[in-house]
Short mmCIF file of C-alpha atoms in Angstrom, two decimals:
data_model
loop_
_atom_site.label_atom_id
_atom_site.label_comp_id
_atom_site.label_asym_id
_atom_site.label_seq_id
_atom_site.Cartn_x
_atom_site.Cartn_y
_atom_site.Cartn_z
CA UNK A 1165 -58.08 52.43 44.97
CA UNK A 1166 -61.03 54.81 44.84
CA UNK A 1167 -63.88 53.13 46.31
CA UNK A 1168 -66.48 55.93 45.11
CA UNK A 1169 -65.49 55.71 41.42
CA UNK A 1170 -65.16 52.17 40.75
CA UNK A 1171 -67.44 49.67 38.97
CA UNK A 1172 -68.17 46.02 38.34
CA UNK A 1173 -65.98 46.10 35.35
CA UNK A 1174 -65.11 47.94 32.28
CA UNK A 1175 -65.86 45.19 29.98
CA UNK A 1176 -67.64 47.28 27.38
CA UNK A 1177 -66.87 50.74 26.86
CA UNK A 1178 -69.82 51.61 24.55
CA UNK A 1179 -72.60 50.53 27.28
CA UNK A 1180 -72.48 52.59 30.61
CA UNK A 1181 -71.97 50.34 33.70
CA UNK A 1182 -74.81 52.05 35.53
CA UNK A 1183 -77.72 54.09 34.13
CA UNK A 1184 -80.56 55.36 36.09
CA UNK A 1185 -83.34 57.24 34.30
CA UNK A 1186 -84.96 60.19 36.08
CA UNK A 1187 -88.63 59.72 36.51
CA UNK A 1188 -90.69 62.74 37.76
CA UNK A 1189 -92.10 62.09 41.17
CA UNK A 1190 -89.64 59.29 41.69
CA UNK A 1191 -88.47 58.87 45.22
CA UNK A 1192 -84.97 60.24 45.48
CA UNK A 1193 -84.13 57.84 48.37
CA UNK A 1194 -84.69 54.91 45.96
CA UNK A 1195 -81.99 56.37 43.92
CA UNK A 1196 -79.77 56.68 46.74
CA UNK A 1197 -80.24 53.07 47.77
CA UNK A 1198 -79.64 51.89 44.31
CA UNK A 1199 -76.33 54.06 44.22
CA UNK A 1200 -75.34 52.42 47.38
CA UNK A 1201 -76.08 48.93 46.15
CA UNK A 1202 -73.97 49.63 43.19
CA UNK A 1203 -70.99 50.79 45.60
CA UNK A 1204 -71.55 47.65 47.58
CA UNK A 1205 -70.97 45.49 44.55
CA UNK A 1206 -67.93 47.42 43.70
CA UNK A 1207 -66.55 46.76 47.21
CA UNK A 1208 -67.46 42.83 46.91
CA UNK A 1209 -65.66 42.89 43.53
CA UNK A 1210 -62.60 44.98 44.70
CA UNK A 1211 -62.31 42.71 48.08
CA UNK A 1212 -62.64 39.39 45.82
CA UNK A 1213 -59.49 40.41 43.64
CA UNK A 1214 -56.89 37.94 44.18
CA UNK A 1215 -54.24 39.12 41.41
CA UNK A 1216 -50.66 38.12 41.68
CA UNK A 1217 -49.56 40.22 38.73
CA UNK A 1218 -50.11 43.39 37.03
CA UNK A 1219 -51.46 41.70 34.01
CA UNK A 1220 -53.89 39.55 35.93
CA UNK A 1221 -55.26 42.77 37.70
CA UNK A 1222 -55.66 44.75 34.53
CA UNK A 1223 -57.44 41.82 32.85
CA UNK A 1224 -59.62 41.55 36.02
CA UNK A 1225 -61.05 45.12 35.82
CA UNK A 1226 -61.29 45.76 31.99
CA UNK A 1227 -60.95 41.95 30.51
CA UNK A 1228 -58.19 42.79 28.26
CA UNK A 1229 -54.63 43.95 28.61
CA UNK A 1230 -54.94 46.55 25.85
CA UNK A 1231 -54.87 50.18 26.24
CA UNK A 1232 -58.19 51.66 25.66
CA UNK A 1233 -58.95 54.38 23.40
CA UNK A 1234 -60.93 56.22 26.02
CA UNK A 1235 -58.75 58.32 28.75
CA UNK A 1236 -61.84 57.94 31.30
CA UNK A 1237 -61.62 54.17 30.91
CA UNK A 1238 -57.91 54.00 31.43
CA UNK A 1239 -58.37 56.26 34.38
CA UNK A 1240 -60.95 54.23 35.95
CA UNK A 1241 -58.69 51.15 35.59
CA UNK A 1242 -55.90 52.85 37.01
CA UNK A 1243 -57.93 53.95 39.83
CA UNK A 1244 -58.59 50.30 40.83
CA UNK A 1245 -55.23 48.82 39.89
CA UNK A 1246 -52.76 51.45 41.30
CA UNK A 1247 -54.95 53.16 43.78
CA UNK A 1248 -55.07 56.27 41.67
CA UNK A 1249 -56.76 58.96 43.66
CA UNK A 1250 -56.01 57.17 47.09
CA UNK A 1251 -52.14 56.95 46.97
CA UNK A 1252 -50.96 60.76 47.21
CA UNK A 1253 -47.91 60.09 44.93
CA UNK A 1254 -49.68 58.35 41.97
CA UNK A 1255 -50.53 61.19 39.54
CA UNK A 1256 -52.52 61.33 36.45
CA UNK A 1257 -52.27 64.78 34.73
CA UNK A 1258 -54.78 65.61 32.20
CA UNK A 1259 -53.91 68.18 29.60
CA UNK A 1260 -54.88 69.19 26.04
CA UNK A 1261 -52.20 69.75 23.37
CA UNK A 1262 -53.27 70.88 19.82
CA UNK A 1263 -56.62 70.19 20.65
CA UNK A 1264 -55.95 66.54 21.75
CA UNK A 1265 -56.71 65.24 25.22
CA UNK A 1266 -53.71 63.47 26.98
CA UNK A 1267 -53.04 62.01 30.32
CA UNK A 1268 -49.58 61.97 31.96
CA UNK A 1269 -49.19 59.27 34.25
CA UNK A 1270 -46.40 59.13 36.51
CA UNK A 1271 -45.08 58.47 40.28
CA UNK A 1272 -44.10 61.81 41.92
CA UNK A 1273 -41.20 60.85 43.90
CA UNK A 1274 -39.58 59.34 40.75
CA UNK A 1275 -40.09 61.75 38.30
CA UNK A 1276 -37.25 64.42 37.24
CA UNK A 1277 -39.16 67.55 37.40
CA UNK A 1278 -36.95 69.46 34.73
CA UNK A 1279 -37.22 66.73 32.10
CA UNK A 1280 -40.88 66.74 32.45
CA UNK A 1281 -41.39 70.25 32.25
CA UNK A 1282 -39.30 70.57 29.05
CA UNK A 1283 -41.48 67.79 27.46
CA UNK A 1284 -44.66 69.79 28.38
CA UNK A 1285 -43.19 72.99 27.30
CA UNK A 1286 -42.32 71.44 23.89
CA UNK A 1287 -45.88 69.96 23.51
CA UNK A 1288 -47.59 73.31 24.03
CA UNK A 1289 -46.26 74.34 20.62
CA UNK A 1290 -48.71 71.79 19.16
CA UNK A 1291 -51.60 73.07 16.86
CA UNK A 1292 -54.54 71.20 15.29
CA UNK A 1293 -52.87 71.70 12.10
CA UNK A 1294 -49.56 69.98 13.01
CA UNK A 1295 -51.63 66.81 14.06
CA UNK A 1296 -52.79 66.24 10.44
CA UNK A 1297 -50.46 63.42 10.06
CA UNK A 1298 -51.56 61.56 13.23
CA UNK A 1299 -51.39 62.62 17.05
CA UNK A 1300 -49.34 59.66 17.79
CA UNK A 1301 -46.62 60.39 15.17
CA UNK A 1302 -46.41 64.05 16.01
CA UNK A 1303 -46.19 63.27 19.69
CA UNK A 1304 -43.26 60.51 19.50
CA UNK A 1305 -41.65 61.41 16.41
CA UNK A 1306 -41.67 65.11 16.34
CA UNK A 1307 -42.54 67.01 19.70
CA UNK A 1308 -41.06 64.56 22.40
CA UNK A 1309 -37.47 65.95 22.91
CA UNK A 1310 -36.09 63.22 25.03
CA UNK A 1311 -33.66 60.16 24.30
CA UNK A 1312 -35.21 57.02 25.74
CA UNK A 1313 -38.84 56.96 24.73
CA UNK A 1314 -40.71 54.03 23.52
CA UNK A 1315 -44.42 52.77 22.63
CA UNK A 1316 -46.34 50.08 24.01
CA UNK A 1317 -49.90 48.72 23.50
CA UNK A 1318 -50.17 46.86 26.92
CA UNK A 1319 -51.60 48.77 30.10
CA UNK A 1320 -49.67 46.33 32.25
CA UNK A 1321 -46.44 47.28 30.67
CA UNK A 1322 -47.20 50.80 31.33
CA UNK A 1323 -48.01 50.37 34.98
CA UNK A 1324 -44.91 48.32 35.49
CA UNK A 1325 -42.73 50.79 33.78
CA UNK A 1326 -44.46 53.63 35.73
CA UNK A 1327 -43.71 51.91 39.02
CA UNK A 1328 -40.03 51.77 38.41
CA UNK A 1329 -39.82 55.40 37.58
CA UNK A 1330 -41.05 56.01 34.04
CA UNK A 1331 -43.75 58.37 32.90
CA UNK A 1332 -46.29 57.46 30.64
CA UNK A 1333 -48.37 59.74 28.14
CA UNK A 1334 -51.81 58.51 27.00
CA UNK A 1335 -53.74 60.19 23.95
CA UNK A 1336 -57.20 60.03 23.48
CA UNK A 1337 -58.29 57.93 20.60
CA UNK A 1338 -55.02 56.05 20.54
CA UNK A 1339 -54.39 52.43 21.82
CA UNK A 1340 -50.89 53.29 22.23
CA UNK A 1341 -49.03 54.81 25.11
CA UNK A 1342 -45.65 56.69 25.05
CA UNK A 1343 -43.23 55.70 27.71
CA UNK A 1344 -40.62 58.07 28.72
CA UNK A 1345 -37.56 57.29 30.83
CA UNK A 1346 -37.50 60.19 33.35
CA UNK A 1347 -36.53 58.43 36.27
CA UNK A 1348 -34.70 60.04 39.35
CA UNK A 1349 -34.16 57.63 42.32
CA UNK A 1350 -33.29 58.43 45.73
CA UNK A 1351 -29.48 57.67 45.89
CA UNK A 1352 -26.34 58.34 48.29
CA UNK A 1353 -23.03 59.08 46.95
CA UNK A 1354 -20.40 56.11 46.90
CA UNK A 1355 -18.78 55.61 50.07
CA UNK A 1356 -16.00 53.26 51.23
CA UNK A 1357 -17.60 49.70 52.14
CA UNK A 1358 -17.30 49.35 56.06
CA UNK A 1359 -16.79 45.53 55.94
CA UNK A 1360 -13.86 45.85 53.37
CA UNK A 1361 -11.80 48.80 54.23
CA UNK A 1362 -8.42 49.16 52.81
CA UNK A 1363 -5.35 51.29 53.74
CA UNK A 1364 -4.39 51.90 50.20
CA UNK A 1365 -7.02 51.92 47.34
CA UNK A 1366 -10.00 53.52 46.02
CA UNK A 1367 -12.92 54.70 48.51
CA UNK A 1368 -15.71 54.22 46.20
CA UNK A 1369 -18.11 51.31 46.82
CA UNK A 1370 -21.43 50.34 45.53
CA UNK A 1371 -24.85 52.09 46.53
CA UNK A 1372 -28.48 50.85 46.54
CA UNK A 1373 -29.08 52.06 42.79
CA UNK A 1374 -28.48 49.43 40.14
CA UNK A 1375 -27.45 51.91 37.42
CA UNK A 1376 -24.72 53.45 39.71
CA UNK A 1377 -23.21 50.13 40.59
CA UNK A 1378 -23.03 48.85 36.90
CA UNK A 1379 -21.29 52.25 36.11
CA UNK A 1380 -18.78 51.64 38.75
CA UNK A 1381 -17.74 48.39 37.35
CA UNK A 1382 -17.89 49.56 33.48
CA UNK A 1383 -15.37 52.47 34.81
CA UNK A 1384 -12.91 49.80 35.60
CA UNK A 1385 -13.49 47.35 32.77
CA UNK A 1386 -13.63 49.24 29.35
CA UNK A 1387 -13.80 45.91 27.59
CA UNK A 1388 -16.61 45.67 25.03
CA UNK A 1389 -17.20 42.14 25.91
CA UNK A 1390 -18.32 42.82 29.31
CA UNK A 1391 -22.09 42.17 29.26
CA UNK A 1392 -24.80 43.22 31.61
CA UNK A 1393 -28.09 41.46 31.29
CA UNK A 1394 -31.28 42.63 33.13
CA UNK A 1395 -33.99 40.35 34.34
CA UNK A 1396 -37.00 40.69 36.33
CA UNK A 1397 -37.71 38.88 39.63
CA UNK A 1398 -40.77 38.88 41.51
CA UNK A 1399 -44.33 38.87 40.65
CA UNK A 1400 -45.12 41.85 42.56
CA UNK A 1401 -41.86 43.52 43.33
CA UNK A 1402 -40.52 43.37 39.76
CA UNK A 1403 -37.07 43.62 41.18
CA UNK A 1404 -34.22 44.38 38.75
CA UNK A 1405 -31.26 41.65 38.47
CA UNK A 1406 -28.54 42.22 36.37
CA UNK A 1407 -26.09 39.26 35.13
CA UNK A 1408 -22.88 40.35 34.46
CA UNK A 1409 -19.78 38.41 32.70
CA UNK A 1410 -17.01 38.99 30.07
CA UNK A 1411 -18.58 37.14 26.91
CA UNK A 1412 -15.14 36.01 25.77
CA UNK A 1413 -13.90 34.44 28.91
CA UNK A 1414 -16.71 33.17 30.91
CA UNK A 1415 -18.00 29.70 30.78
CA UNK A 1416 -21.21 30.25 28.63
CA UNK A 1417 -22.86 27.04 29.89
CA UNK A 1418 -22.52 28.44 33.62
CA UNK A 1419 -24.08 31.84 32.44
CA UNK A 1420 -26.98 29.80 30.70
CA UNK A 1421 -27.61 27.89 34.00
CA UNK A 1422 -27.68 31.03 36.12
CA UNK A 1423 -30.02 33.08 33.80
CA UNK A 1424 -32.40 29.79 33.53
CA UNK A 1425 -32.62 29.50 37.17
CA UNK A 1426 -33.35 33.17 37.70
CA UNK A 1427 -35.84 33.30 35.02
CA UNK A 1428 -37.70 30.13 36.83
CA UNK A 1429 -37.96 31.82 40.27
CA UNK A 1430 -41.63 32.16 41.02
CA UNK A 1431 -42.15 34.09 43.81
CA UNK A 1432 -44.06 37.31 44.86
CA UNK A 1433 -40.95 39.29 45.56
CA UNK A 1434 -37.57 39.74 46.90
CA UNK A 1435 -37.58 42.77 49.05
CA UNK A 1436 -34.62 41.59 50.70
CA UNK A 1437 -32.67 41.65 47.38
CA UNK A 1438 -29.37 39.66 46.99
CA UNK A 1439 -29.88 37.22 50.09
CA UNK A 1440 -33.21 36.15 48.93
CA UNK A 1441 -31.78 35.71 45.49
CA UNK A 1442 -28.91 33.74 46.62
CA UNK A 1443 -31.49 31.46 48.40
CA UNK A 1444 -33.74 30.97 45.49
CA UNK A 1445 -31.21 29.97 42.92
CA UNK A 1446 -28.85 27.94 45.28
CA UNK A 1447 -31.08 26.20 47.17
CA UNK A 1448 -28.77 25.42 49.98
CA UNK A 1449 -31.34 24.73 52.62
CA UNK A 1450 -29.78 24.85 56.18
CA UNK A 1451 -26.04 24.98 55.21
CA UNK A 1452 -24.33 27.53 57.33
CA UNK A 1453 -21.52 28.31 54.84
CA UNK A 1454 -21.68 30.67 52.22
CA UNK A 1455 -21.68 29.23 48.75
CA UNK A 1456 -21.15 32.71 47.03
CA UNK A 1457 -19.07 35.40 47.78
CA UNK A 1458 -20.58 38.93 48.56
CA UNK A 1459 -18.42 42.20 47.64
CA UNK A 1460 -19.29 45.88 47.97
CA UNK A 1461 -16.02 47.13 46.23
CA UNK A 1462 -16.11 47.81 42.48
CA UNK A 1463 -12.43 46.81 42.17
CA UNK A 1464 -13.05 43.53 43.70
CA UNK A 1465 -15.77 42.68 41.48
CA UNK A 1466 -13.81 43.87 38.21
CA UNK A 1467 -10.73 41.61 39.24
CA UNK A 1468 -13.41 38.55 39.48
CA UNK A 1469 -14.99 39.27 36.31
CA UNK A 1470 -11.44 38.98 34.49
CA UNK A 1471 -11.02 35.63 36.28
CA UNK A 1472 -14.12 34.40 34.42
CA UNK A 1473 -16.60 34.52 37.37
CA UNK A 1474 -20.33 35.55 36.89
CA UNK A 1475 -21.56 38.55 38.93
CA UNK A 1476 -25.24 39.25 40.03
CA UNK A 1477 -26.43 42.88 40.75
CA UNK A 1478 -29.68 43.28 42.47
CA UNK A 1479 -31.47 46.68 42.53
CA UNK A 1480 -31.72 48.22 46.29
CA UNK A 1481 -28.60 46.25 47.50
CA UNK A 1482 -25.29 47.82 47.94
CA UNK A 1483 -23.38 44.29 47.64
CA UNK A 1484 -23.40 41.97 44.72
CA UNK A 1485 -23.02 38.16 44.25
CA UNK A 1486 -19.89 36.52 42.80
CA UNK A 1487 -20.21 32.88 41.85
CA UNK A 1488 -18.79 30.43 41.87
CA UNK A 1489 -16.57 30.88 44.74
CA UNK A 1490 -14.17 28.62 47.07
CA UNK A 1491 -13.61 28.59 50.97
CA UNK A 1492 -10.20 29.98 50.39
CA UNK A 1493 -11.73 32.86 48.12
CA UNK A 1494 -13.70 33.90 51.20
CA UNK A 1495 -10.42 34.08 53.15
CA UNK A 1496 -8.78 36.75 51.10
CA UNK A 1497 -8.76 40.40 51.23
CA UNK A 1498 -8.18 43.32 48.92
CA UNK A 1499 -5.68 44.71 51.33
CA UNK A 1500 -3.47 41.94 50.32
CA UNK A 1501 -3.36 42.91 46.98
CA UNK A 1502 -2.56 46.47 47.79
CA UNK A 1503 0.67 45.69 49.30
CA UNK A 1504 4.03 44.07 48.13
CA UNK A 1505 3.84 40.45 47.24
CA UNK A 1506 5.85 39.94 50.44
CA UNK A 1507 3.99 42.03 52.74
CA UNK A 1508 0.92 40.73 50.98
CA UNK A 1509 1.73 37.18 51.59
CA UNK A 1510 2.61 37.88 55.49
CA UNK A 1511 -0.98 39.69 55.86
CA UNK A 1512 -2.59 36.81 54.26
CA UNK A 1513 -0.78 34.11 56.60
CA UNK A 1514 -1.56 36.41 59.65
CA UNK A 1515 -5.49 36.25 58.56
CA UNK A 1516 -5.21 32.37 57.88
CA UNK A 1517 -3.91 32.00 61.40
CA UNK A 1518 -6.64 33.91 62.82
CA UNK A 1519 -9.13 31.98 60.99
CA UNK A 1520 -7.58 28.74 62.15
CA UNK A 1521 -7.44 30.14 65.79
CA UNK A 1522 -11.26 31.09 65.32
CA UNK A 1523 -11.90 27.51 64.76
CA UNK A 1524 -9.50 25.26 66.74
CA UNK A 1525 -8.09 27.30 69.50
CA UNK A 1526 -10.77 26.89 72.14
CA UNK A 1527 -11.43 23.37 71.54
CA UNK A 1528 -7.62 22.35 71.64
CA UNK A 1529 -7.25 24.42 74.84
CA UNK A 1530 -10.15 22.66 76.51
CA UNK A 1531 -8.92 19.30 75.40
CA UNK A 1532 -5.62 19.72 77.09
CA UNK A 1533 -7.20 20.97 80.32
CA UNK A 1534 -9.68 18.11 80.33
CA UNK A 1535 -6.79 15.41 79.54
CA UNK A 1536 -3.70 16.90 80.95
CA UNK A 1537 -1.84 13.70 79.90
CA UNK A 1538 -2.12 14.94 76.20
CA UNK A 1539 -0.31 18.23 77.12
CA UNK A 1540 3.42 18.52 76.07
CA UNK A 1541 5.80 19.46 78.69
CA UNK A 1542 6.78 22.44 76.93
CA UNK A 1543 3.10 23.72 77.38
CA UNK A 1544 2.76 22.69 81.02
CA UNK A 1545 1.83 26.38 81.81
CA UNK A 1546 -1.31 26.21 79.96
CA UNK A 1547 -4.15 25.52 81.85
CA UNK A 1548 -6.16 27.24 84.85
CA UNK A 1549 -4.28 27.73 87.87
CA UNK A 1550 -7.24 27.53 89.92
CA UNK A 1551 -11.03 26.22 89.17
CA UNK A 1552 -14.09 28.34 88.93
CA UNK A 1553 -17.56 27.74 90.12
CA UNK A 1554 -18.91 27.03 86.66
CA UNK A 1555 -17.70 23.96 84.50
CA UNK A 1556 -15.38 25.13 81.72
CA UNK A 1557 -17.76 24.16 78.86
CA UNK A 1558 -20.64 26.20 80.47
CA UNK A 1559 -18.16 29.05 80.65
CA UNK A 1560 -17.08 28.87 77.15
CA UNK A 1561 -20.82 28.59 76.10
CA UNK A 1562 -21.87 31.55 78.03
CA UNK A 1563 -18.84 33.73 76.67
CA UNK A 1564 -19.78 32.42 73.14
CA UNK A 1565 -23.26 33.68 73.56
CA UNK A 1566 -22.13 36.87 75.47
CA UNK A 1567 -19.77 37.70 72.51
CA UNK A 1568 -22.75 37.24 70.02
CA UNK A 1569 -24.96 39.38 72.34
CA UNK A 1570 -22.50 42.20 72.44
CA UNK A 1571 -21.89 42.15 68.82
CA UNK A 1572 -25.71 42.48 68.12
CA UNK A 1573 -25.90 45.32 70.69
CA UNK A 1574 -23.01 47.07 69.20
CA UNK A 1575 -24.89 47.00 65.76
CA UNK A 1576 -28.04 48.57 67.13
CA UNK A 1577 -26.26 51.14 69.70
CA UNK A 1578 -25.89 54.61 68.56
CA UNK A 1579 -22.21 55.49 67.71
CA UNK A 1580 -21.68 58.08 70.44
CA UNK A 1581 -22.76 55.18 73.11
CA UNK A 1582 -20.75 52.32 71.45
CA UNK A 1583 -17.55 53.25 73.45
CA UNK A 1584 -19.67 53.18 76.61
CA UNK A 1585 -20.87 49.72 75.93
CA UNK A 1586 -17.64 48.35 75.22
CA UNK A 1587 -16.26 49.45 78.55
CA UNK A 1588 -19.23 47.96 80.20
CA UNK A 1589 -18.80 44.63 78.40
CA UNK A 1590 -14.92 44.61 79.17
CA UNK A 1591 -14.55 45.87 82.81
CA UNK A 1592 -18.00 45.61 84.53
CA UNK A 1593 -18.89 42.06 83.02
CA UNK A 1594 -15.72 40.31 82.17
CA UNK A 1595 -13.41 41.60 84.96
CA UNK A 1596 -15.90 41.19 87.85
CA UNK A 1597 -16.87 37.87 86.48
CA UNK A 1598 -13.20 36.63 86.84
CA UNK A 1599 -12.95 38.29 90.21
CA UNK A 1600 -16.06 36.73 91.70
CA UNK A 1601 -14.71 33.22 90.68
CA UNK A 1602 -17.46 32.62 87.93
CA UNK A 1603 -15.16 32.53 85.23
CA UNK A 1604 -11.25 31.53 84.57
CA UNK A 1605 -9.01 34.04 83.17
CA UNK A 1606 -7.73 31.93 80.33
CA UNK A 1607 -11.22 31.33 79.12
CA UNK A 1608 -12.01 34.95 78.71
CA UNK A 1609 -8.40 35.45 77.18
CA UNK A 1610 -8.60 32.35 74.44
CA UNK A 1611 -12.16 33.72 74.07
CA UNK A 1612 -11.02 37.09 72.95
CA UNK A 1613 -8.43 35.62 70.55
CA UNK A 1614 -10.77 33.46 68.96
CA UNK A 1615 -13.37 36.62 68.59
CA UNK A 1616 -10.68 38.81 66.89
CA UNK A 1617 -9.91 35.74 64.57
CA UNK A 1618 -13.49 35.64 63.58
CA UNK A 1619 -13.72 39.41 63.08
CA UNK A 1620 -10.43 39.37 61.24
CA UNK A 1621 -12.31 36.98 58.66
CA UNK A 1622 -12.92 38.77 55.28
CA UNK A 1623 -16.23 37.22 54.73
CA UNK A 1624 -18.75 38.05 57.42
CA UNK A 1625 -20.87 35.13 56.50
CA UNK A 1626 -17.75 32.87 56.79
CA UNK A 1627 -17.04 34.00 60.26
CA UNK A 1628 -20.45 33.38 61.57
CA UNK A 1629 -20.23 29.82 60.33
CA UNK A 1630 -17.06 29.24 61.70
CA UNK A 1631 -18.47 30.17 65.03
CA UNK A 1632 -21.07 27.36 64.70
CA UNK A 1633 -18.47 24.94 63.93
CA UNK A 1634 -16.40 26.08 66.98
CA UNK A 1635 -19.54 25.42 69.08
CA UNK A 1636 -19.79 22.06 67.85
CA UNK A 1637 -16.16 21.11 68.36
CA UNK A 1638 -16.33 22.34 72.01
CA UNK A 1639 -19.23 20.18 72.74
CA UNK A 1640 -17.65 17.22 70.86
CA UNK A 1641 -14.49 17.64 73.01
CA UNK A 1642 -16.50 18.09 76.36
CA UNK A 1643 -18.31 14.93 75.69
CA UNK A 1644 -15.75 12.63 73.92
CA UNK A 1645 -12.38 14.27 74.65
CA UNK A 1646 -9.70 13.49 71.75
CA UNK A 1647 -11.91 11.16 69.62
CA UNK A 1648 -14.69 14.01 69.62
CA UNK A 1649 -11.98 16.56 68.39
CA UNK A 1650 -10.47 14.29 65.88
CA UNK A 1651 -14.02 12.96 64.40
CA UNK A 1652 -15.56 16.38 64.74
CA UNK A 1653 -12.63 17.89 62.54
CA UNK A 1654 -12.76 15.14 60.15
CA UNK A 1655 -16.62 15.34 59.72
CA UNK A 1656 -16.09 19.27 59.18
CA UNK A 1657 -13.36 18.84 56.28
CA UNK A 1658 -15.53 16.10 54.74
CA UNK A 1659 -18.74 18.28 54.91
CA UNK A 1660 -16.70 21.11 53.32
CA UNK A 1661 -15.42 19.01 50.52
CA UNK A 1662 -19.02 17.75 49.47
CA UNK A 1663 -20.25 21.16 49.16
CA UNK A 1664 -20.67 22.59 45.63
CA UNK A 1665 -20.56 26.46 44.66
CA UNK A 1666 -22.62 26.45 41.48
CA UNK A 1667 -21.18 23.09 40.07
CA UNK A 1668 -17.65 23.87 41.36
CA UNK A 1669 -15.66 22.38 44.11
CA UNK A 1670 -15.88 24.32 47.41
CA UNK A 1671 -12.55 23.32 48.70
CA UNK A 1672 -10.43 23.86 45.47
CA UNK A 1673 -7.50 23.96 45.13
CA UNK A 1674 -6.93 21.85 48.23
CA UNK A 1675 -9.55 19.31 47.00
CA UNK A 1676 -9.08 18.16 44.34
CA UNK A 1677 -5.51 19.32 44.89
CA UNK A 1678 -3.83 21.52 42.35
CA UNK A 1679 -0.10 22.49 43.67
CA UNK A 1680 0.22 25.60 41.44
CA UNK A 1681 -3.21 27.05 42.35
CA UNK A 1682 -2.54 26.18 45.95
CA UNK A 1683 0.79 27.97 46.00
CA UNK A 1684 -1.26 30.99 44.76
CA UNK A 1685 -3.44 30.76 47.76
CA UNK A 1686 -0.66 30.66 50.19
CA UNK A 1687 1.45 33.13 48.60
CA UNK A 1688 0.39 36.63 47.03
CA UNK A 1689 2.21 36.10 43.74
CA UNK A 1690 3.23 39.07 41.89
CA UNK A 1691 0.79 40.23 39.13
CA UNK A 1692 3.20 39.68 36.12
CA UNK A 1693 3.98 36.11 37.12
CA UNK A 1694 0.32 35.24 37.27
CA UNK A 1695 -0.33 34.63 33.62
CA UNK A 1696 -3.27 32.02 33.94
CA UNK A 1697 -6.83 32.28 35.13
CA UNK A 1698 -7.91 29.94 38.05
CA UNK A 1699 -8.96 26.52 36.27
CA UNK A 1700 -11.78 25.57 38.33
CA UNK A 1701 -13.97 28.65 36.67
CA UNK A 1702 -13.65 26.48 33.16
CA UNK A 1703 -12.96 29.70 31.19
CA UNK A 1704 -13.04 29.98 27.73
CA UNK A 1705 -9.80 31.84 27.53
CA UNK A 1706 -7.55 31.11 30.68
CA UNK A 1707 -4.53 33.29 29.66
CA UNK A 1708 -3.96 36.57 31.21
CA UNK A 1709 -1.12 37.56 29.19
CA UNK A 1710 1.25 35.91 26.62
CA UNK A 1711 2.94 32.91 27.59
CA UNK A 1712 6.10 33.47 25.74
CA UNK A 1713 7.56 36.97 25.76
#
């Protein structure tokens, strides 16, 4: 905001805010001191502003949200509200067309230069005679060669639209501004998501631009019933959130509930996009388990929409939220549906085994080592042949935290150095720790198997939550032995059973039990035999294809 052009307010456009009469012989130092006092008053008013929204800020400076007929007054308000004159990318270009003064207001980094040049070129053809029917009519209806154009009477609406990439044209003497869609966001090309890679399948993935993501899904669902509703979240960020669903399939009560929760979010902003939106609408607190599914693949999102799910797109995020979801949904991967049903079932079982191993392999091994009497004769070879200097439970905890540390280091390590870091972790740390007698060989072995199972979990959030449960079970076994494992596992299952993913059972179809749906979880059934949509979605139309051929 320009500190030299401000004022104590623009309440009355007819009366100047500060008038100093020149009187011959008056000391110029007095005028200078009076100007300084006005500037100090402006600074005090500027520092006292506590506006949370654009509407409040505009009303604070000009007492009304209406657009002024005077371009000078509008410019002074923009000086205070959007730092016009201080922020180098905020532009207010004053021009005269047909004898009428105008002001073009836009953000330099968002504007498409060639579109704006075409608009300005067209407006140069205006003459005073062509404005006889009214300047606004001539500008809006006749001389702006653009498709997406609208009018508004609110200055806050103009500012909000300009901050998302629009351009606004103010006309001297008019209380209406013309808003033109000239957006051009920085965007990267769709690439295959790193967390959901497939051997066979599409290679496009979501980007950080909402319109691009919606187009990728629309390309796969050419159904007129697919709807994309846009809401804004955050008083300051004004983040675009899109609710997507298929109108004649989805449970409309669920859509209304999701929409209402999003509209009731009262927060200054969600700069972290989808994750903060999830926390705001679910309010799950300290629950470590994900109650929604994240995906960066358009084909996965399209398939879930066909099942009757609700999908939330958040601008600036390359992943979308799918709800409701279940524990078993989070264990499935797109690769299983890109192979034959037999091989897809095999891959699914291997993945289930890896998830099971990441949860229970280490606690069960620790149990049979601490209590050898529980070990079957056929498994007599299991267990360390020699002891180490550190207790087993301490070894497990150290290795657990070490794997987490290496995972975080791998994320922040430049790609050329990642291989070197892996060699250091595997050889210098793991091998030497065993040779010096600090660790047991089997601890490192089983920890590696559990880590592989965690990385094989399709949902990254589910893998992290399972790691926390594994630590809990390890401590329970170390303290209480077999009862600790039994009680800990029971508590774990009961805890998951009590969870709800947007009023849907988290453990469905295991609890409540649905035999046909459970078979569809365990086996990747052929597409042609899957004639019904999952029942837990409460879809209005649950048929995928006719029941009788």
